[in-house]
Short mmCIF file of C-alpha atoms and ligand atoms in Angstrom, two decimals:
data_model
loop_
_atom_site.label_atom_id
_atom_site.label_comp_id
_atom_site.label_asym_id
_atom_site.label_seq_id
_atom_site.Cartn_x
_atom_site.Cartn_y
_atom_site.Cartn_z
CA MET A 25 35.12 -29.98 -39.08
CA PRO A 26 37.28 -31.93 -41.15
CA LYS A 27 40.07 -30.31 -42.95
CA THR A 28 38.71 -28.59 -46.46
CA PHE A 29 40.75 -29.50 -49.83
CA ASP A 30 40.75 -28.46 -53.21
CA ILE A 31 40.62 -31.03 -56.57
CA GLY A 32 42.20 -29.56 -60.21
CA ILE A 33 45.45 -27.82 -58.63
CA ASP A 34 46.93 -30.74 -60.41
CA ALA A 35 46.17 -29.09 -64.63
CA LEU A 36 48.33 -26.31 -63.52
CA ALA A 37 51.26 -28.28 -63.78
CA GLY A 38 49.90 -30.71 -66.59
CA ALA A 39 47.80 -28.64 -69.30
CA SER A 40 48.88 -27.02 -72.29
CA GLU A 41 45.19 -25.63 -72.94
CA PRO A 42 43.57 -23.38 -71.04
CA SER A 43 40.54 -24.99 -68.08
CA VAL A 44 37.62 -26.15 -69.30
CA PRO A 45 34.86 -23.57 -70.17
CA ALA A 46 33.30 -21.73 -66.87
CA ALA A 47 29.89 -22.59 -68.35
CA THR A 48 29.72 -26.27 -67.72
CA PHE A 49 31.22 -28.72 -64.76
CA ALA A 50 32.76 -32.01 -66.33
CA ALA A 51 35.57 -33.85 -65.77
CA THR A 52 39.30 -33.80 -67.68
CA PRO A 53 41.89 -36.63 -67.77
CA GLU A 54 43.49 -35.04 -64.68
CA ASN A 55 40.82 -34.30 -62.58
CA ALA A 56 38.58 -37.37 -63.01
CA SER A 57 41.43 -39.49 -62.07
CA ALA A 58 41.95 -37.36 -58.34
CA ALA A 59 38.34 -37.62 -58.26
CA ASP A 60 38.28 -41.38 -58.37
CA SER A 61 40.39 -41.49 -55.70
CA VAL A 62 38.23 -39.46 -53.30
CA ALA A 63 35.33 -40.75 -54.39
CA GLY A 64 35.85 -44.52 -55.44
CA ALA A 65 33.42 -45.40 -58.34
CA GLY A 66 29.97 -44.23 -57.69
CA LYS A 67 27.18 -42.64 -60.03
CA SER A 68 28.40 -39.70 -61.78
CA PHE A 69 27.22 -36.57 -61.91
CA PHE A 70 27.26 -33.22 -64.69
CA ILE A 71 26.61 -29.50 -63.65
CA GLU A 72 25.51 -27.03 -66.43
CA THR A 73 26.34 -23.54 -65.28
CA PHE A 74 24.31 -20.42 -66.70
CA GLY A 75 25.07 -16.88 -64.67
CA CYS A 76 27.87 -14.89 -63.18
CA GLN A 77 31.16 -15.63 -61.48
CA MET A 78 28.70 -16.41 -58.10
CA ASN A 79 26.78 -19.27 -60.32
CA VAL A 80 30.47 -20.71 -61.51
CA HIS A 81 31.70 -20.97 -57.88
CA ASP A 82 28.53 -22.10 -56.38
CA SER A 83 28.91 -24.80 -58.75
CA GLU A 84 32.38 -25.51 -57.78
CA LYS A 85 31.06 -26.38 -54.20
CA VAL A 86 27.73 -28.34 -55.10
CA ALA A 87 30.46 -30.34 -56.92
CA GLY A 88 32.46 -30.42 -54.17
CA VAL A 89 29.16 -31.90 -52.07
CA LEU A 90 28.90 -34.65 -54.27
CA LEU A 91 32.19 -35.80 -54.57
CA ALA A 92 32.08 -35.83 -51.03
CA ARG A 93 29.38 -38.27 -51.09
CA GLY A 94 30.96 -40.80 -53.61
CA TYR A 95 29.75 -39.49 -56.91
CA ARG A 96 32.28 -38.94 -59.62
CA PRO A 97 32.21 -36.23 -62.98
CA ALA A 98 31.18 -37.63 -65.45
CA SER A 99 32.83 -36.56 -68.88
CA ASN A 100 30.10 -35.38 -70.43
CA ALA A 101 25.88 -34.57 -69.89
CA ALA A 102 24.49 -37.32 -71.62
CA HIS A 103 26.70 -40.13 -69.33
CA ALA A 104 25.53 -38.37 -66.26
CA ASP A 105 23.28 -40.28 -63.80
CA LEU A 106 22.39 -36.61 -61.83
CA MET A 107 22.33 -33.82 -64.15
CA LEU A 108 22.25 -30.59 -62.34
CA TYR A 109 21.07 -27.03 -63.71
CA ASN A 110 23.05 -24.35 -62.20
CA THR A 111 20.37 -21.45 -63.07
CA CYS A 112 20.51 -18.03 -63.26
CA SER A 113 16.83 -15.65 -63.93
CA ILE A 114 18.40 -11.88 -63.71
CA ARG A 115 17.04 -11.08 -67.30
CA GLU A 116 14.47 -13.01 -68.62
CA LYS A 117 16.39 -14.69 -71.96
CA ALA A 118 18.19 -16.57 -69.63
CA ALA A 119 15.78 -18.50 -67.66
CA GLN A 120 14.35 -19.15 -71.06
CA LYS A 121 17.65 -20.87 -71.91
CA VAL A 122 17.41 -22.72 -68.69
CA PHE A 123 13.91 -24.17 -69.73
CA SER A 124 14.89 -25.02 -73.21
CA ARG A 125 17.06 -26.99 -71.79
CA LEU A 126 14.99 -28.71 -69.40
CA GLY A 127 12.91 -29.32 -72.72
CA GLU A 128 15.33 -31.05 -74.38
CA LEU A 129 15.22 -34.39 -71.68
CA ARG A 130 11.58 -34.69 -71.71
CA GLY A 131 11.18 -38.41 -71.16
CA GLU A 132 14.59 -38.72 -69.98
CA ARG A 133 14.00 -41.54 -67.39
CA ARG A 134 17.83 -43.08 -67.24
CA LYS A 135 18.90 -39.92 -65.29
CA ILE A 136 17.79 -37.38 -61.90
CA ILE A 137 17.49 -34.33 -62.92
CA GLY A 138 17.90 -31.13 -60.85
CA VAL A 139 17.38 -27.43 -61.10
CA LEU A 140 19.27 -25.00 -59.13
CA GLY A 141 19.96 -21.74 -58.22
CA CYS A 142 18.04 -18.51 -59.11
CA LEU A 143 15.36 -19.99 -61.54
CA ALA A 144 15.23 -22.54 -58.42
CA GLN A 145 13.73 -20.47 -55.95
CA GLN A 146 12.02 -18.00 -58.58
CA GLU A 147 10.03 -20.86 -60.21
CA GLY A 148 9.47 -22.93 -57.31
CA GLU A 149 7.34 -25.90 -57.44
CA GLU A 150 6.24 -24.67 -61.41
CA ILE A 151 9.11 -26.14 -62.30
CA PHE A 152 8.03 -30.08 -61.61
CA GLU A 153 4.96 -28.57 -63.12
CA ARG A 154 6.51 -27.02 -66.36
CA ALA A 155 9.22 -30.27 -66.42
CA PRO A 156 7.80 -33.04 -64.66
CA TRP A 157 11.31 -34.84 -65.31
CA VAL A 158 13.09 -32.68 -63.03
CA SER A 159 13.11 -34.73 -58.94
CA LEU A 160 15.08 -31.52 -57.26
CA VAL A 161 14.74 -28.11 -57.23
CA CYS A 162 16.90 -26.15 -54.64
CA GLY A 163 17.90 -22.47 -54.40
CA SER A 164 21.14 -21.12 -53.42
CA ALA A 165 20.14 -19.84 -50.00
CA SER A 166 18.93 -23.51 -49.29
CA TYR A 167 22.76 -25.57 -50.62
CA ARG A 168 23.07 -26.20 -47.52
CA LYS A 169 20.82 -28.76 -47.37
CA LEU A 170 22.29 -30.11 -50.38
CA PRO A 171 23.38 -33.45 -48.74
CA GLU A 172 19.70 -34.14 -46.70
CA LEU A 173 17.93 -33.20 -50.23
CA ILE A 174 20.14 -35.76 -51.82
CA THR A 175 20.07 -38.38 -49.62
CA GLN A 176 16.51 -37.99 -50.02
CA LEU A 177 16.49 -38.40 -54.08
CA GLU A 178 19.14 -41.56 -52.78
CA ALA A 179 16.48 -43.25 -50.98
CA GLY A 180 13.63 -42.84 -54.55
CA GLY A 181 12.08 -39.37 -53.62
CA ARG A 182 10.41 -38.17 -56.70
CA ARG A 183 9.98 -34.41 -56.12
CA VAL A 184 12.66 -32.91 -53.56
CA MET A 185 12.59 -29.40 -52.94
CA GLY A 186 14.99 -26.52 -50.71
CA LEU A 187 13.58 -22.88 -51.26
CA ASP A 188 13.91 -21.13 -47.80
CA LEU A 189 14.94 -17.78 -47.94
CA GLU A 190 14.84 -17.23 -44.32
CA VAL A 191 18.77 -18.36 -44.09
CA ASP A 192 21.55 -16.78 -41.90
CA GLU A 193 24.46 -19.33 -42.56
CA THR A 194 26.75 -19.17 -45.68
CA PHE A 195 27.10 -22.12 -47.80
CA GLU A 196 30.68 -23.59 -46.43
CA THR A 197 31.49 -27.07 -47.96
CA GLU A 198 34.22 -29.68 -46.86
CA ILE A 199 35.50 -30.10 -50.36
CA THR A 200 35.13 -27.55 -53.12
CA ARG A 201 36.32 -28.72 -56.48
CA ARG A 202 37.88 -26.08 -58.06
CA ASP A 203 37.54 -25.86 -61.86
CA ASN A 204 39.58 -23.46 -62.86
CA PRO A 205 43.64 -23.81 -62.28
CA ILE A 206 44.64 -20.11 -62.40
CA ARG A 207 42.56 -17.94 -60.88
CA ALA A 208 40.52 -19.40 -57.15
CA TYR A 209 36.99 -17.59 -56.40
CA ILE A 210 36.55 -17.15 -52.61
CA THR A 211 32.77 -16.21 -51.62
CA ILE A 212 33.25 -13.91 -48.78
CA ILE A 213 28.95 -12.35 -48.49
CA GLU A 214 26.23 -13.89 -50.07
CA GLY A 215 22.86 -12.85 -50.67
CA CYS A 216 21.79 -8.89 -51.00
CA ASP A 217 19.69 -5.94 -48.71
CA TYR A 218 19.22 -3.74 -51.31
CA ALA A 219 16.38 -3.70 -53.27
CA CYS A 220 17.12 -2.10 -56.94
CA SER A 221 13.75 -2.10 -57.95
CA TYR A 222 14.75 -3.95 -61.66
CA CYS A 223 16.63 -6.98 -60.07
CA VAL A 224 15.33 -10.65 -58.73
CA VAL A 225 18.51 -10.88 -56.56
CA PRO A 226 17.07 -10.32 -53.41
CA HIS A 227 14.49 -12.52 -53.99
CA THR A 228 16.79 -15.63 -55.20
CA ARG A 229 19.89 -15.52 -53.11
CA GLY A 230 18.24 -14.20 -49.64
CA PRO A 231 19.42 -11.59 -47.03
CA GLU A 232 22.77 -10.60 -47.29
CA ARG A 233 24.92 -13.06 -44.87
CA SER A 234 29.04 -12.58 -44.54
CA ARG A 235 31.38 -15.42 -43.64
CA ALA A 236 33.45 -15.40 -40.73
CA SER A 237 36.92 -13.60 -41.65
CA ASP A 238 38.57 -17.04 -39.99
CA SER A 239 37.43 -19.26 -42.95
CA VAL A 240 37.86 -17.06 -45.49
CA LEU A 241 41.21 -16.51 -44.66
CA SER A 242 42.30 -20.26 -44.44
CA GLU A 243 40.81 -21.24 -47.32
CA ALA A 244 43.19 -18.19 -49.04
CA ARG A 245 45.87 -20.15 -46.94
CA ARG A 246 44.89 -23.58 -48.55
CA LEU A 247 44.77 -22.29 -52.40
CA ALA A 248 48.05 -21.05 -52.19
CA ASP A 249 49.34 -23.90 -50.36
CA ALA A 250 48.34 -25.67 -53.55
CA GLY A 251 49.84 -23.54 -55.66
CA TYR A 252 47.15 -20.83 -56.91
CA THR A 253 48.92 -17.26 -56.62
CA GLU A 254 45.55 -15.57 -57.47
CA ILE A 255 42.42 -15.10 -55.76
CA GLN A 256 38.67 -13.26 -56.36
CA LEU A 257 36.63 -12.40 -53.77
CA LEU A 258 32.79 -12.72 -54.92
CA GLY A 259 29.83 -11.26 -53.59
CA GLN A 260 26.70 -9.12 -55.10
CA THR A 261 27.73 -6.22 -53.01
CA VAL A 262 31.26 -7.66 -51.79
CA ASN A 263 32.25 -4.04 -50.20
CA SER A 264 29.37 -4.43 -47.75
CA TYR A 265 31.47 -7.18 -46.65
CA ARG A 266 30.80 -7.38 -42.14
CA ASP A 267 32.64 -10.09 -40.33
CA PRO A 268 30.49 -11.61 -38.23
CA SER A 269 32.90 -13.27 -36.05
CA PRO A 270 34.37 -11.65 -32.65
CA ARG A 271 37.27 -9.98 -35.15
CA LYS A 272 34.81 -7.88 -36.49
CA LEU A 273 37.43 -6.69 -39.71
CA GLY A 274 35.40 -4.62 -42.41
CA PHE A 275 36.25 -5.14 -46.00
CA VAL A 276 39.27 -3.17 -46.31
CA GLU A 277 40.92 -4.87 -43.51
CA LEU A 278 39.95 -8.64 -45.04
CA LEU A 279 41.27 -7.46 -48.52
CA ARG A 280 44.56 -6.20 -47.11
CA GLU A 281 44.79 -9.65 -44.71
CA VAL A 282 44.12 -12.01 -47.40
CA ALA A 283 46.59 -9.72 -49.76
CA SER A 284 49.33 -11.15 -47.30
CA VAL A 285 48.66 -14.75 -47.63
CA ALA A 286 52.34 -16.02 -48.42
CA GLY A 287 52.34 -16.85 -51.90
CA ILE A 288 49.42 -14.73 -52.93
CA ARG A 289 50.33 -12.26 -55.58
CA ARG A 290 47.01 -11.24 -56.92
CA VAL A 291 43.53 -10.29 -55.23
CA ARG A 292 40.49 -9.06 -56.93
CA PHE A 293 37.03 -8.70 -55.76
CA THR A 294 33.61 -8.15 -57.35
CA THR A 295 30.71 -6.51 -57.67
CA SER A 296 31.35 -3.53 -55.43
CA HIS A 297 28.33 -1.47 -54.94
CA PRO A 298 28.90 2.18 -55.11
CA ASN A 299 27.12 2.96 -52.17
CA ASP A 300 29.46 0.93 -49.85
CA PHE A 301 32.36 2.40 -51.53
CA HIS A 302 34.89 4.40 -49.65
CA ARG A 303 37.91 6.08 -50.15
CA ASP A 304 39.71 3.74 -48.15
CA ILE A 305 39.04 0.87 -50.52
CA VAL A 306 41.20 3.13 -53.29
CA ASP A 307 44.30 3.87 -50.00
CA ALA A 308 44.63 -0.03 -50.06
CA ILE A 309 44.81 -0.42 -53.02
CA ASP A 310 47.30 2.33 -53.18
CA SER A 311 49.22 0.82 -51.05
CA THR A 312 49.00 -2.86 -51.16
CA PRO A 313 50.71 -4.15 -54.50
CA ALA A 314 49.02 -7.39 -54.32
CA LEU A 315 45.24 -5.70 -54.74
CA CYS A 316 44.39 -5.76 -58.04
CA ASP A 317 43.97 -2.29 -59.77
CA HIS A 318 40.70 -2.94 -61.13
CA ILE A 319 37.11 -2.02 -59.54
CA HIS A 320 34.27 -3.02 -61.21
CA LEU A 321 31.49 -0.47 -60.04
CA PRO A 322 28.57 -0.87 -61.86
CA VAL A 323 26.29 2.43 -62.08
CA GLN A 324 23.13 1.32 -64.09
CA SER A 325 22.16 4.65 -65.38
CA GLY A 326 23.95 8.16 -65.32
CA SER A 327 20.49 9.95 -64.83
CA THR A 328 19.87 10.51 -60.92
CA ARG A 329 16.12 10.06 -61.97
CA VAL A 330 16.60 6.80 -63.11
CA LEU A 331 18.73 5.93 -60.35
CA ARG A 332 16.35 7.01 -58.22
CA GLU A 333 13.47 4.74 -59.81
CA MET A 334 15.91 2.18 -59.64
CA ARG A 335 16.52 2.62 -56.27
CA ARG A 336 20.25 2.88 -56.21
CA THR A 337 20.69 4.71 -53.59
CA TYR A 338 23.10 7.57 -55.04
CA THR A 339 22.72 10.12 -57.81
CA ARG A 340 24.82 10.61 -60.74
CA GLU A 341 27.20 13.28 -58.97
CA GLN A 342 27.96 11.06 -55.83
CA TYR A 343 29.01 8.33 -58.16
CA LEU A 344 31.12 10.17 -60.35
CA GLU A 345 32.76 11.79 -56.48
CA LYS A 346 33.21 8.17 -56.59
CA ILE A 347 35.10 7.97 -59.63
CA SER A 348 37.64 10.78 -58.75
CA TRP A 349 39.09 9.44 -55.91
CA ILE A 350 39.80 6.20 -57.99
CA ARG A 351 41.36 8.50 -60.84
CA SER A 352 43.17 10.48 -58.06
CA ALA A 353 44.99 7.33 -56.68
CA ARG A 354 48.81 7.15 -57.21
CA ARG A 355 48.34 3.76 -59.03
CA PRO A 356 46.38 4.01 -62.21
CA ILE A 357 43.24 1.37 -61.85
CA SER A 358 41.01 0.68 -64.52
CA VAL A 359 37.15 1.09 -63.97
CA THR A 360 34.29 -1.30 -65.69
CA SER A 361 30.92 -0.94 -64.88
CA ASP A 362 27.32 -2.39 -65.66
CA VAL A 363 24.64 0.16 -67.78
CA ILE A 364 20.79 -1.10 -67.92
CA VAL A 365 19.09 0.76 -70.55
CA GLY A 366 15.22 1.01 -71.47
CA PHE A 367 14.34 0.98 -67.71
CA PRO A 368 10.82 1.98 -67.73
CA GLY A 369 10.20 5.67 -68.61
CA GLU A 370 13.77 6.03 -69.37
CA THR A 371 13.50 9.18 -71.56
CA GLU A 372 16.18 10.15 -74.45
CA GLN A 373 17.46 12.86 -71.98
CA ASP A 374 17.79 10.02 -69.19
CA PHE A 375 19.85 7.86 -72.02
CA GLU A 376 21.99 10.52 -73.12
CA GLU A 377 22.88 11.11 -69.51
CA SER A 378 24.05 7.69 -69.52
CA VAL A 379 26.05 7.96 -72.85
CA THR A 380 27.67 11.01 -71.19
CA LEU A 381 28.43 9.26 -68.40
CA LEU A 382 30.72 6.59 -70.02
CA GLU A 383 32.54 9.94 -71.26
CA SER A 384 33.17 11.37 -67.93
CA VAL A 385 34.34 8.51 -66.21
CA GLY A 386 36.47 6.92 -69.43
CA TYR A 387 35.06 3.14 -68.64
CA ASP A 388 37.83 0.60 -69.48
CA GLY A 389 35.27 -2.09 -70.15
CA VAL A 390 31.35 -2.16 -69.64
CA TYR A 391 28.40 -4.34 -69.67
CA ALA A 392 25.42 -3.09 -70.64
CA PHE A 393 21.99 -5.05 -70.72
CA VAL A 394 18.46 -3.96 -71.93
CA TYR A 395 16.19 -3.80 -69.35
CA SER A 396 14.55 -6.95 -68.51
CA PRO A 397 11.22 -7.45 -66.28
CA ARG A 398 11.49 -9.96 -63.79
CA PRO A 399 9.00 -11.24 -61.59
CA ASN A 400 8.53 -10.12 -57.73
CA THR A 401 9.97 -6.67 -58.72
CA THR A 402 8.47 -3.14 -57.86
CA ALA A 403 9.92 -2.26 -61.59
CA ALA A 404 8.31 -4.85 -63.59
CA ALA A 405 4.87 -3.12 -62.73
CA MET A 406 6.06 0.11 -63.29
CA PRO A 407 4.28 2.68 -66.40
CA ASP A 408 5.51 3.73 -69.58
CA ALA A 409 7.47 0.36 -70.60
CA ILE A 410 10.02 1.39 -73.26
CA PRO A 411 9.41 -1.11 -77.08
CA GLU A 412 11.84 -3.82 -77.27
CA ALA A 413 12.95 -2.02 -80.65
CA GLU A 414 13.71 1.11 -79.00
CA LYS A 415 15.87 -0.65 -76.22
CA SER A 416 17.99 -2.45 -78.89
CA ARG A 417 18.46 1.20 -80.59
CA ARG A 418 19.80 2.54 -77.41
CA LEU A 419 22.06 -0.51 -76.57
CA ALA A 420 23.55 -0.33 -80.04
CA ILE A 421 24.49 3.53 -79.95
CA LEU A 422 25.62 2.83 -76.24
CA GLN A 423 27.67 -0.54 -77.14
CA GLU A 424 29.18 1.54 -79.88
CA ARG A 425 30.14 4.70 -77.86
CA GLN A 426 32.05 2.31 -75.22
CA ARG A 427 33.47 0.60 -77.66
CA GLN A 428 35.50 3.82 -79.37
CA ILE A 429 36.24 5.07 -75.71
CA GLN A 430 38.36 1.63 -74.82
CA LEU A 431 39.33 1.78 -78.42
CA ALA A 432 40.80 5.11 -77.45
CA ARG A 433 42.18 4.05 -74.03
CA ASN A 434 43.57 0.78 -75.26
CA GLU A 435 45.59 2.85 -77.90
CA ARG A 436 47.39 4.41 -75.55
CA LEU A 437 48.53 1.74 -73.59
CA VAL A 438 50.75 0.77 -77.09
CA GLY A 439 53.81 0.52 -76.23
CA GLU A 440 54.06 -0.13 -72.27
CA THR A 441 54.89 -3.30 -70.74
CA PHE A 442 52.37 -5.64 -68.18
CA GLU A 443 53.06 -8.18 -65.82
CA VAL A 444 50.26 -10.85 -67.22
CA LEU A 445 49.16 -13.69 -65.90
CA VAL A 446 49.20 -16.16 -68.37
CA ASP A 447 45.65 -18.38 -68.50
CA GLY A 448 45.55 -19.83 -72.04
CA HIS A 449 47.03 -20.73 -74.95
CA ASN A 450 45.23 -20.33 -78.99
CA ALA A 451 46.98 -22.54 -81.03
CA ALA A 452 45.28 -21.86 -84.15
CA ARG A 453 46.40 -18.19 -83.43
CA ALA A 454 49.55 -19.55 -82.17
CA GLN A 455 49.16 -16.77 -79.01
CA TRP A 456 49.01 -17.09 -75.53
CA THR A 457 46.62 -14.80 -73.54
CA GLY A 458 46.35 -13.73 -70.28
CA ARG A 459 45.14 -10.63 -67.86
CA SER A 460 46.99 -8.08 -66.62
CA THR A 461 46.32 -7.01 -63.01
CA SER A 462 44.01 -4.02 -64.37
CA ASN A 463 42.15 -7.14 -65.57
CA ARG A 464 43.21 -6.21 -69.34
CA VAL A 465 43.16 -9.12 -71.72
CA ILE A 466 46.35 -9.24 -73.66
CA ASN A 467 46.95 -11.69 -76.36
CA PHE A 468 50.65 -12.10 -77.09
CA THR A 469 53.10 -14.17 -78.77
CA SER A 470 55.95 -15.76 -77.81
CA SER A 471 58.56 -18.60 -78.80
CA HIS A 472 58.06 -20.11 -75.07
CA GLU A 473 56.15 -23.41 -75.30
CA SER A 474 54.71 -23.97 -71.63
CA LEU A 475 53.85 -20.60 -70.43
CA LEU A 476 50.43 -21.61 -68.75
CA GLY A 477 49.80 -19.98 -65.12
CA GLU A 478 53.01 -18.00 -65.68
CA TYR A 479 53.89 -14.73 -64.85
CA VAL A 480 55.20 -12.83 -67.70
CA GLN A 481 56.37 -9.41 -68.75
CA VAL A 482 54.26 -8.53 -72.38
CA ARG A 483 55.35 -5.50 -74.32
CA VAL A 484 51.80 -3.69 -76.04
CA THR A 485 52.10 -3.72 -79.63
CA ARG A 486 48.77 -3.11 -80.96
CA ALA A 487 45.16 -1.93 -79.44
CA ALA A 488 41.89 -3.44 -80.42
CA PRO A 489 38.65 -2.25 -78.61
CA HIS A 490 38.55 -5.31 -76.16
CA SER A 491 42.11 -6.38 -75.78
CA LEU A 492 45.28 -5.45 -76.40
CA ILE A 493 47.97 -7.10 -78.77
CA GLY A 494 51.80 -7.49 -77.61
CA GLU A 495 55.23 -9.48 -77.36
CA HIS A 496 56.59 -11.18 -74.32
CA MET A 497 59.64 -9.83 -73.08
CA PRO A 498 61.23 -13.04 -71.46
CA GLN A 499 63.73 -11.15 -68.43
CA ALA A 500 67.44 -11.45 -69.03
N1 SAM B 611 25.14 -6.60 -57.48
C1 SAM B 611 25.28 -6.27 -58.36
C2 SAM B 611 25.40 -4.15 -58.04
O1 SAM B 611 24.21 -3.94 -57.58
O2 SAM B 611 25.73 -3.75 -59.25
C3 SAM B 611 24.91 -6.53 -59.43
C4 SAM B 611 24.50 -8.10 -59.89
S1 SAM B 611 23.60 -8.04 -61.10
C5 SAM B 611 23.74 -9.63 -61.01
C6 SAM B 611 24.66 -8.11 -62.23
C7 SAM B 611 23.84 -7.21 -63.45
O3 SAM B 611 22.79 -7.50 -64.00
C8 SAM B 611 23.56 -5.74 -62.95
O4 SAM B 611 24.33 -4.87 -62.51
C9 SAM B 611 22.64 -5.16 -64.11
O5 SAM B 611 23.15 -4.33 -64.68
C10 SAM B 611 22.14 -6.68 -64.57
N2 SAM B 611 20.84 -6.18 -64.05
C11 SAM B 611 19.94 -6.71 -63.37
N3 SAM B 611 19.09 -6.70 -63.29
C12 SAM B 611 18.71 -6.74 -64.58
C13 SAM B 611 17.03 -7.03 -65.06
N4 SAM B 611 15.79 -6.71 -64.59
N5 SAM B 611 17.31 -6.41 -66.89
C14 SAM B 611 18.40 -6.21 -67.08
N6 SAM B 611 19.75 -6.04 -66.63
C15 SAM B 611 19.84 -6.33 -65.34
FE1 SF4 B 612 20.32 -7.18 -57.45
FE2 SF4 B 612 20.76 -4.15 -56.73
FE3 SF4 B 612 21.36 -6.46 -55.04
FE4 SF4 B 612 23.08 -5.65 -57.23
S1 SF4 B 612 22.43 -4.21 -55.06
S2 SF4 B 612 22.60 -7.68 -56.44
S3 SF4 B 612 21.54 -4.78 -58.58
S4 SF4 B 612 19.02 -6.00 -55.90
#
């Protein structure tokens, strides 16, 4: 196989602002010229990405496929010959947003328009009916077919589709276009074999498939050679990883090997499923400094009754037991979660149990969502839907309680010093920003003029609910 390589690391040395926003894929002056040298003068493309980090990284790989075919990144959507939307359908709002974006291109004749990702898989041919100006519809499980589909488009194909779900291979590319100069993503597992009753992912991303450990490790080494020091391993259920190669590494063994790659200082992983979360993950974090001391462990509900209806495969007590392993670690490990409110039939008592769970765990961050009925899910047909106004009321209560918990937790950190990997600069506020290994956002002042991509010591001087404020402590 030809050598994989990454473009974008040059921004690490040259840029004075953070990378382009994660939600878009566009050329910066630095990376456009790098791309041109690979691609020559070809047609241009622009990818707009909706949704999670998995989608952001999928877009980086799709961009790699296009670069390898001679396309070059357009500086904005208006100038692109090929406009791709990499979509999310996890909640209805995300899906509506994509259709409204497609509506803006009604009658567009100059560009080729494609819809990729979860909404493409979910809606399939229906997208051509609703937006006849779309030429390409391709779900994420079919990305391996993208070069073939693009060939068909180049040959004048008007309606080209890739919607296979029966796949056993992962999507690996010869070029991955890296858009974030500070943190590099590596997918280690795709799809999902769980069947949570509210979730479209098994229908949109297909069955679980893990990547061979050698392939993951050689990508990690290449990233280290290119100058990256922080890697985030990705998967819908990242800790269900099972090496399909003869080495048969387990998730924890893979974590340890990635963490031992020379030059890699931080390894993160997301998202962990509580069912596959075992004590050995905590032991590995405890004994391996390069493994970040942060675990994202979505609970979804604090009520065992609702968890059963959600088909989450664990009870409140079992989840709390896993939290107790994390709390008994020698390193303080931060814990974040996802919670859904207003699942069908969720009583006031069930909801209260979600609020008390926040208090029992003491999360450092929570992504809270109102339940959104999705096509092809069993929960969509469940009785006792909660009215929208009531869902919103519950969301506001839960978020406010979590805000207070976070503020109290962060206030305890005032006076402590953290190592921060600097990933941005806010010129208006004259502040740098970055993350600690525990994934806390720390905004700080410094007399230094260039810190992007550096590891610095920051002493916390003030706490807010969602971030810490501090001052750079240059080492003597
Ligand atoms: N695989 C991860 C897990 O098992 O926790 C979650 C992946 S999902 C892309 C991200 C989050 O979206 C979920 O944790 C859940 O909180 C939320 N989510 C998924 N389906 C939802 C729905 N139908 N309505 C509201 N939130 C939903
Ligand atoms: Fe969706 Fe559940 Fe799979 Fe997570 S584990 S992706 S919530 S089905």
